[in-house]
Tab-separated table of C-alpha atoms in Angstrom:
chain	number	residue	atom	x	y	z
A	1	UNK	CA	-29.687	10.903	-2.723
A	2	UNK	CA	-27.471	12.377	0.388
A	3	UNK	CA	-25.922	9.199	2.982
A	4	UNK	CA	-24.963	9.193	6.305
A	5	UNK	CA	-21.627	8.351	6.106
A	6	UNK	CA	-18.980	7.650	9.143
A	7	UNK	CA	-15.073	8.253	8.548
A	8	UNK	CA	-12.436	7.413	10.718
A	9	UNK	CA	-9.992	9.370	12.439
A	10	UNK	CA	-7.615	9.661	9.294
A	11	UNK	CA	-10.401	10.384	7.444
A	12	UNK	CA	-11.558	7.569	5.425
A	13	UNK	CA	-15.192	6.421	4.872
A	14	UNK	CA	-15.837	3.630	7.481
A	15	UNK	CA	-19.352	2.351	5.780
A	16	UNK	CA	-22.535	4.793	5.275
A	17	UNK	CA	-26.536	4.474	4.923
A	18	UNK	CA	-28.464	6.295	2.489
A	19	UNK	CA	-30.436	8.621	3.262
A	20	UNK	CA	-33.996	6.763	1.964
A	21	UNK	CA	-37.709	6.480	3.322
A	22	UNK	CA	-36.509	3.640	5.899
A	23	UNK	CA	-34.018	6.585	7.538
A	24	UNK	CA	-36.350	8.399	9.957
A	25	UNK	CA	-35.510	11.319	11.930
A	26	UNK	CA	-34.770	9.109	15.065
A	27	UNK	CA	-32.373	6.775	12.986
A	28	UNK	CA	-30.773	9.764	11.646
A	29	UNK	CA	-30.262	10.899	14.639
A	30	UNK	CA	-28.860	8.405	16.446
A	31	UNK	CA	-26.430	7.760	13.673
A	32	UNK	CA	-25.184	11.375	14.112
A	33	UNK	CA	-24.772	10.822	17.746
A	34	UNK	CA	-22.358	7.767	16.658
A	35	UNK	CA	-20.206	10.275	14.568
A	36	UNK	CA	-22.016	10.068	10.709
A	37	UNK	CA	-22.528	13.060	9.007
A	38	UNK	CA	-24.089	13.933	5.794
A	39	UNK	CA	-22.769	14.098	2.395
A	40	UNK	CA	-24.389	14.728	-0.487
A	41	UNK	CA	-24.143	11.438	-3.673
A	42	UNK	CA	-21.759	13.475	-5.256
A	43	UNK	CA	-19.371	13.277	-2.367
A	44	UNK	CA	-19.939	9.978	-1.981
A	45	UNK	CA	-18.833	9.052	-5.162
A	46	UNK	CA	-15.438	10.210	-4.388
A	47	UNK	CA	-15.329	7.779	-1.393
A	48	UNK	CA	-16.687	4.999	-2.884
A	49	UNK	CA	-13.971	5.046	-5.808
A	50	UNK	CA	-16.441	6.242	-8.574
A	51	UNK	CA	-14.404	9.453	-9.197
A	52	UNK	CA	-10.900	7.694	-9.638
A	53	UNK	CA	-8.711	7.249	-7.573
A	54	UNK	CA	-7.226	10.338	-6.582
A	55	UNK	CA	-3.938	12.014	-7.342
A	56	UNK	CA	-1.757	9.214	-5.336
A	57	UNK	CA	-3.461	5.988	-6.465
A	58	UNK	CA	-4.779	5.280	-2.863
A	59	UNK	CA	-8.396	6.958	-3.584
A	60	UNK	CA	-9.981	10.043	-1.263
A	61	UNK	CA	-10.299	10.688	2.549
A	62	UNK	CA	-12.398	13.695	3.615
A	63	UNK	CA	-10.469	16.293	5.361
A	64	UNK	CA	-12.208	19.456	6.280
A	65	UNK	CA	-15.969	18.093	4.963
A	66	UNK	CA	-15.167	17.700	1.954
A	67	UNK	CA	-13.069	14.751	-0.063
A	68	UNK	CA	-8.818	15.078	-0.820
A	69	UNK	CA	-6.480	12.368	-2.561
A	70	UNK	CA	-5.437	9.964	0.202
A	71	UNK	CA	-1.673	10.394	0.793
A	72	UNK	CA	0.515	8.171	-1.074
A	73	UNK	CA	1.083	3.846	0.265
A	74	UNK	CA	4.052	4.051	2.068
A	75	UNK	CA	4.665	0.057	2.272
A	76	UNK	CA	5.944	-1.123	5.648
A	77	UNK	CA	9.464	-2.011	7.222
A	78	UNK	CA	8.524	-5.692	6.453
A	79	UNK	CA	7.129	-5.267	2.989
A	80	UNK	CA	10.728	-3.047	1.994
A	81	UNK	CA	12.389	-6.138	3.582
A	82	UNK	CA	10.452	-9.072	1.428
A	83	UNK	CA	10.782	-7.154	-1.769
A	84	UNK	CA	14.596	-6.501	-1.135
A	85	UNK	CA	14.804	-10.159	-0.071
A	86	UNK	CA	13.101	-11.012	-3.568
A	87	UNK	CA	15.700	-8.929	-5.679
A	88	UNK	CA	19.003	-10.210	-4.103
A	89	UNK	CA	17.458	-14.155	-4.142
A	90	UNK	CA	17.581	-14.293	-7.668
A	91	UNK	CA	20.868	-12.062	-8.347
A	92	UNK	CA	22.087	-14.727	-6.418
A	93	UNK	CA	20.431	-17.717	-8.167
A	94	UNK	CA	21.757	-15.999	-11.196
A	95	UNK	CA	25.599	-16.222	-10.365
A	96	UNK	CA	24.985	-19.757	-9.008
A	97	UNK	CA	23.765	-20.689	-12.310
A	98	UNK	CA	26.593	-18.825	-13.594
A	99	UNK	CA	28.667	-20.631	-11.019
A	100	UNK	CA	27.786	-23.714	-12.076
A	101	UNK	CA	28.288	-23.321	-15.974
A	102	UNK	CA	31.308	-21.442	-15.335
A	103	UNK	CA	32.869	-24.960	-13.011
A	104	UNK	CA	31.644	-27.551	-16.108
A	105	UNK	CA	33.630	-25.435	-18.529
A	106	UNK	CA	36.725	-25.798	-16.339
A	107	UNK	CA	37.001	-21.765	-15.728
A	108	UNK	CA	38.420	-21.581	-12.558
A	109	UNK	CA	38.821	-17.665	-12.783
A	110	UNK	CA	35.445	-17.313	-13.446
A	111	UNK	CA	34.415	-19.339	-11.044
A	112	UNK	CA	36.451	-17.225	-8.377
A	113	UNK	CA	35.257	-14.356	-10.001
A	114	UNK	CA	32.054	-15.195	-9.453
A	115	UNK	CA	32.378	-16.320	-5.810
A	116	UNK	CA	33.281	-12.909	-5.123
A	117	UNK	CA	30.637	-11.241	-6.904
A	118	UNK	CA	27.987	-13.335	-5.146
A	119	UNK	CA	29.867	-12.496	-1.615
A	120	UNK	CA	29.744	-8.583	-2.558
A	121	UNK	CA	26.211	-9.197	-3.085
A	122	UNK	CA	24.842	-11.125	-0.414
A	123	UNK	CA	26.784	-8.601	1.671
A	124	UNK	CA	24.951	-5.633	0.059
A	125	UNK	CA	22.340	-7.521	0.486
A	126	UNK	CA	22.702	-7.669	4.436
A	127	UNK	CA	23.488	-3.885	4.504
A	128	UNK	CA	20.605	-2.704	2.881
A	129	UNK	CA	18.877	-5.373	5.209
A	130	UNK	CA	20.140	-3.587	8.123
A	131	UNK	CA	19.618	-0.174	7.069
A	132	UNK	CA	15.441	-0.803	6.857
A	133	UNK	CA	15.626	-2.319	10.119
A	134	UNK	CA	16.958	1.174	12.350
């Protein structure tokens, strides 16, 4: 069975209609007025997910009629932020808990020791911060 598929500008299937008894030549038509085009099941397949998902993970946009591996995610200013966020909130849980075990054993150079390391870190952590956000 062939469909009458529509892609978006980048390339990626938008939503298509077989190609069945209830498609008549008028339908077909119009559909290829609205930008669809034909591909054949096999093709399809690729779209849909049926053939894997390509060589970057992110499945298969057509590029010059016929289907490619959809470049790699590349995940967003905000989503670099929240996962670098995630990282440096529990490096710095983890010296507070050292912190704290470190001030009920009486270790007072520990405890400095550990103030400092948590400072180098949170400022690392604003750095790196900064740097995603240029």
């Amino acid at each position: 069975m062939n469909y009458m598929s529509l892609f978006d500008a980048d390339g990626t299937r938008v939503t298509s209609v077989p190609c069945d008894d209830d498609l008549t030549d008028e339908k077909k038509a119009a559909l290829e007025a609205e930008g669809y085009v034909e591909i054949d099941e096999d093709e399809w397949n690729y779209y849909v997910g049926n053939k894997g998902m390509g060589d970057n993970g992110t499945g298969y946009i057509r590029k010059e009629g016929k289907p490619v591996s959809a470049p790699a995610y590349v995940p967003t200013a905000a989503e670099q932020a929240d996962a670098l966020a995630a990282t440096y909130e529990a490096q710095v849980k983890g010296i507070d808990d050292q912190i704290v075990l470190a001030m009920a054993d009486g270790d007072d150079d520990l405890v400095a020791e550990l103030k400092e390391e948590k400072t180098a870190a949170l400022k690392e952590y604003q750095e790196k911060l900064e740097a995603l956000n240029k």
